[in-house]
Short mmCIF file of C-alpha atoms in Angstrom, two decimals:
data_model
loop_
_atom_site.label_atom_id
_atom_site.label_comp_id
_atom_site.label_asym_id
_atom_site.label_seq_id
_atom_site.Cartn_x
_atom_site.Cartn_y
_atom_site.Cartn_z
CA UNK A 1 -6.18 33.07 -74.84
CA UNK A 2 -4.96 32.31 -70.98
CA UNK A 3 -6.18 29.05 -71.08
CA UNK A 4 -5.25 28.07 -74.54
CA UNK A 5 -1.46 29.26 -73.44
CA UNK A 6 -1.73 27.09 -70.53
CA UNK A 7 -2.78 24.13 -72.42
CA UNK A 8 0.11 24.67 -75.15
CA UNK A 9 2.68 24.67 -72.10
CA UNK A 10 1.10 21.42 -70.68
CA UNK A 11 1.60 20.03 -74.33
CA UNK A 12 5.08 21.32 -74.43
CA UNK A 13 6.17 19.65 -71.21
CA UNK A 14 4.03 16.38 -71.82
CA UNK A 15 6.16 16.56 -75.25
CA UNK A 16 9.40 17.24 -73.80
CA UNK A 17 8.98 14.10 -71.25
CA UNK A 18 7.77 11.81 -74.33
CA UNK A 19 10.94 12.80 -76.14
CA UNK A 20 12.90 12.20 -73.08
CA UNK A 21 10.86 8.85 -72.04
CA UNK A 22 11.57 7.76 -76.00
CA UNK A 23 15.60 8.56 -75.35
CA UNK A 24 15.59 6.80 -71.97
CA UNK A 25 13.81 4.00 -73.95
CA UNK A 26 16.63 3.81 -77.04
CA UNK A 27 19.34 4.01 -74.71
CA UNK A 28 17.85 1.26 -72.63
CA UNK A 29 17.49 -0.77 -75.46
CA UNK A 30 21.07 -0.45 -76.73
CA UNK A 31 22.09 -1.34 -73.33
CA UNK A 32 19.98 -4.23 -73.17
CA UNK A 33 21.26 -5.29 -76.62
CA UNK A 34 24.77 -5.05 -75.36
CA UNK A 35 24.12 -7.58 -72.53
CA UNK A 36 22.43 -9.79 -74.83
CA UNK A 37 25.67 -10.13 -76.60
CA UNK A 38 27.92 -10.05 -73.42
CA UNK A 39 25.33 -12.76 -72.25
CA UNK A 40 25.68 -14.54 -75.62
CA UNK A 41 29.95 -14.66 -75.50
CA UNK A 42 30.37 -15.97 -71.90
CA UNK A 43 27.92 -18.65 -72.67
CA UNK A 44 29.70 -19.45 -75.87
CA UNK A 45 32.40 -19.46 -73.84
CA UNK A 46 30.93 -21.73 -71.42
CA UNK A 47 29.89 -23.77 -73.62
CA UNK A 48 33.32 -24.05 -75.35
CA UNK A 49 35.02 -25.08 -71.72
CA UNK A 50 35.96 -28.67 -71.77
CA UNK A 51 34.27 -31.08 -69.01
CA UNK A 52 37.32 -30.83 -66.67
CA UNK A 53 37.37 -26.69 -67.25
CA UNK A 54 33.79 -26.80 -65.99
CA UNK A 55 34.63 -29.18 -62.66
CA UNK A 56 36.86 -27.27 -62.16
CA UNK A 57 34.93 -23.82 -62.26
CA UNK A 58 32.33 -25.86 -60.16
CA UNK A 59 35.22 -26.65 -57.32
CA UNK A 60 36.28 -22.58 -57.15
CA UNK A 61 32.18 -21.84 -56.98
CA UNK A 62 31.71 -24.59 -54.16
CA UNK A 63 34.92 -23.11 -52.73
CA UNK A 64 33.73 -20.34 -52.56
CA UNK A 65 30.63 -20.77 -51.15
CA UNK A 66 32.05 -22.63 -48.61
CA UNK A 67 34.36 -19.87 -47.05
CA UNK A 68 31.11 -17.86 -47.37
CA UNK A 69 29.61 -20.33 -45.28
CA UNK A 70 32.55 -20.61 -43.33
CA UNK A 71 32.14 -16.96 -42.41
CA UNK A 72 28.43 -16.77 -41.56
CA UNK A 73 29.28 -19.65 -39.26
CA UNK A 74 31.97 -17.72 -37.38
CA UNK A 75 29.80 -14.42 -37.19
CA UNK A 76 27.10 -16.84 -35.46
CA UNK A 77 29.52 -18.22 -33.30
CA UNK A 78 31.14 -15.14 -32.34
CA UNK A 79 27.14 -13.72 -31.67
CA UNK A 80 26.25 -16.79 -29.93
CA UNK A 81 28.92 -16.41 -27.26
CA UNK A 82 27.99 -12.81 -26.58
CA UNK A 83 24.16 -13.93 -26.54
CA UNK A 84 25.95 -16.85 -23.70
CA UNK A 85 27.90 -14.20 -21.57
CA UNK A 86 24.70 -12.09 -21.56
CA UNK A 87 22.44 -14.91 -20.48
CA UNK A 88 25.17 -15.37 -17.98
CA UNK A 89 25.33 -12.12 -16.50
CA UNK A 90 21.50 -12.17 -16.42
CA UNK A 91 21.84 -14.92 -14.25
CA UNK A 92 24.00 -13.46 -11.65
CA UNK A 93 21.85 -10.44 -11.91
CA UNK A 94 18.25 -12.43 -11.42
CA UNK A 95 20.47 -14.66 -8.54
CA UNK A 96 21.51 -11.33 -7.22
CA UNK A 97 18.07 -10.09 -6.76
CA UNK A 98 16.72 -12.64 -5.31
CA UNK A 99 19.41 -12.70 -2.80
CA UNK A 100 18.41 -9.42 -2.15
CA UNK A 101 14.43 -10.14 -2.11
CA UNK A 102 14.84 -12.88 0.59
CA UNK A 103 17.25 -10.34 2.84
CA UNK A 104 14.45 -7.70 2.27
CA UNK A 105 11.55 -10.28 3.51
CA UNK A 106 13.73 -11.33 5.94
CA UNK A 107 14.06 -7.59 7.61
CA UNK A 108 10.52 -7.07 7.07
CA UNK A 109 9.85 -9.79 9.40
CA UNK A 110 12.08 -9.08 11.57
CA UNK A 111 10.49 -5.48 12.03
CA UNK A 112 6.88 -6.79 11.99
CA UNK A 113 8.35 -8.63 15.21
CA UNK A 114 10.15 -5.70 16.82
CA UNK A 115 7.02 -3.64 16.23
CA UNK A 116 5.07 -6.33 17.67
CA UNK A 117 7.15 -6.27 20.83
CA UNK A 118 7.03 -2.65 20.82
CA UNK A 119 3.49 -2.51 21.10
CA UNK A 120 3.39 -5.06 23.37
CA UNK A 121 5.51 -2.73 25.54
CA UNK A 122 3.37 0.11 24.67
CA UNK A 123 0.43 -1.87 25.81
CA UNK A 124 2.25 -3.32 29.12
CA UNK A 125 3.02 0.85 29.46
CA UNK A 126 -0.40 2.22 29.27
CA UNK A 127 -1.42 -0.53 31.65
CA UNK A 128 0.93 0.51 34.29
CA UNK A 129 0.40 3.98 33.71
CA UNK A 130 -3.24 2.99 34.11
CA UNK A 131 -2.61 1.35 37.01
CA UNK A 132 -0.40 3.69 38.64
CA UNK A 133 -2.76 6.70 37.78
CA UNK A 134 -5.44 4.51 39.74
CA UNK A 135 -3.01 4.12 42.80
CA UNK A 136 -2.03 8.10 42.50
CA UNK A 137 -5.42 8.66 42.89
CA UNK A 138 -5.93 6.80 46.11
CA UNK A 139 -2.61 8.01 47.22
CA UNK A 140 -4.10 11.35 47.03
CA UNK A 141 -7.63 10.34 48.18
CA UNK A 142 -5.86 9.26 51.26
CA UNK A 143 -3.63 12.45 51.72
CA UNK A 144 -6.31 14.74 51.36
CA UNK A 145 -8.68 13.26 54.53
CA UNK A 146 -5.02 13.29 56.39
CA UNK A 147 -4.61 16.75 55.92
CA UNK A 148 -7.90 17.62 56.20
CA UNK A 149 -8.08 15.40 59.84
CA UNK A 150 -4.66 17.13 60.68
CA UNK A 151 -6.55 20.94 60.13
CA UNK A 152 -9.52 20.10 61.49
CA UNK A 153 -7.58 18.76 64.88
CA UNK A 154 -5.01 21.39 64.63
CA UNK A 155 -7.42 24.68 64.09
CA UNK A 156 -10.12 22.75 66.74
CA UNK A 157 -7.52 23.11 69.18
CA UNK A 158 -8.38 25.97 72.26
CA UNK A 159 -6.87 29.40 71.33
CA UNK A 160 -7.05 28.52 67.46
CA UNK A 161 -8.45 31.17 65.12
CA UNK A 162 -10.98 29.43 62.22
CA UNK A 163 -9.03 29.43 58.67
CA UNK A 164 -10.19 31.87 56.27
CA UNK A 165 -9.62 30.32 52.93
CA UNK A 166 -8.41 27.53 51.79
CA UNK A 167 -5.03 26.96 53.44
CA UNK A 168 -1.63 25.84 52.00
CA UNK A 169 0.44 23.09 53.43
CA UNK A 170 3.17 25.84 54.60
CA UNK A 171 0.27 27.36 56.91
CA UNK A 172 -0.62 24.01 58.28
CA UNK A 173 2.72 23.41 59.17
CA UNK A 174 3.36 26.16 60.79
CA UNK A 175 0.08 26.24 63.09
CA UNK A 176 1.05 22.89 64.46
CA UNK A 177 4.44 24.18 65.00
CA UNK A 178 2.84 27.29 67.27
CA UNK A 179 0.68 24.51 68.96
CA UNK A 180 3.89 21.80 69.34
CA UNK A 181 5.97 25.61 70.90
CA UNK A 182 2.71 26.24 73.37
CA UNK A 183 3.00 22.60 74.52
CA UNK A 184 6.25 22.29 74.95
CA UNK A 185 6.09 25.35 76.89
CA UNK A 186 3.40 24.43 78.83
CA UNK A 187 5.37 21.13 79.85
CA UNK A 188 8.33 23.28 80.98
CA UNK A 189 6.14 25.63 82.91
CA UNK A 190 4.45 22.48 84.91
CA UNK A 191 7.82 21.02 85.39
CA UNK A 192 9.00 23.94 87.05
CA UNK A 193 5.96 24.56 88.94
CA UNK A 194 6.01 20.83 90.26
CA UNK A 195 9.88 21.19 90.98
CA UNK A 196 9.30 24.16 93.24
#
């Protein structure tokens, strides 16, 4: 019973469409049947013009069309200027940028060459440093058998007690200052014993 329901509404719609396909279908006809005779009268009507009537219909048409053509020439006109001005200003922009890639190459060389003189300073730097490093060294080389020739005279001297330790320059100095204040003393005490 369902299904035979369901098929009788399916029938009932495919109906309803048919009888609305078959009114579309009249009402299409009448209209086409109205054109037909619309057609038919303007070309009766064109055919009843005279020669100079239809020379005259031809002039408006070409007239017409020509101010149609008229106006699709001004539109491209009008777009080819603006297509111009923005080839133009694409031009300025690409000259521009160039410009601008040559001042950019040119700083890049000119820091390769200021980092190529800085490392040539660098280099010239380490060298010295090198170099003066090397003469520090023999600087010190040399200072150290000095000192060591001024302890080993000063604390060989008669009266002198060995160092214990390693000793600083401060007690260096002032040993040979006790040894310069017993000479000196010692020179005074013969000068008055030889004046008396």
């Amino acid at each position: 019973t369902g299904a035979i329901s369901s098929l009788q509404r399916q029938m009932e719609i495919q109906e309803s469409k048919l009888r609305r396909i078959r009114s579309e279908k009249e009402m299409l006809q009448k209209q086409l049947r109205e054109q037909e005779v619309q057609l038919q009268a303007v070309s009766d009507k064109f055919c009843s013009l005279t020669e100079e009537q239809k020379q005259e219909k031809m002039m408006v048409m070409m007239e017409e069309e020509n101010r149609n053509l008229q106006q699709v020439v001004t539109e491209q006109e009008s777009q080819l200027a603006e297509q111009n001005k923005l080839i133009s200003e694409l031009q300025e922009t690409i000259s521009q940028l160039r410009a601008e890639v040559v001042t950019t190459r040119l700083h890049l060389l000119e820091q390769k060459q200021a980092q190529k003189e800085i490392q040539s300073q660098a280099e010239a730097l380490q060298h010295k440093e090198l170099q003066t490093r090397v003469a520090l060294e023999r600087i010190s080389t040399k200072f150290e058998r000095y000192r060591s020739k001024i302890i080993q005279a000063t604390f060989s001297m008669e009266g002198m007690q060995d160092p214990l330790g390693e000793l600083t320059d401060d007690q260096v100095l002032e040993a040979m200052q006790k040894i310069f204040n017993e000479r000196t003393e010692l020179q005074q005490m013969l000068k008055n014993k030889s004046s008396r």
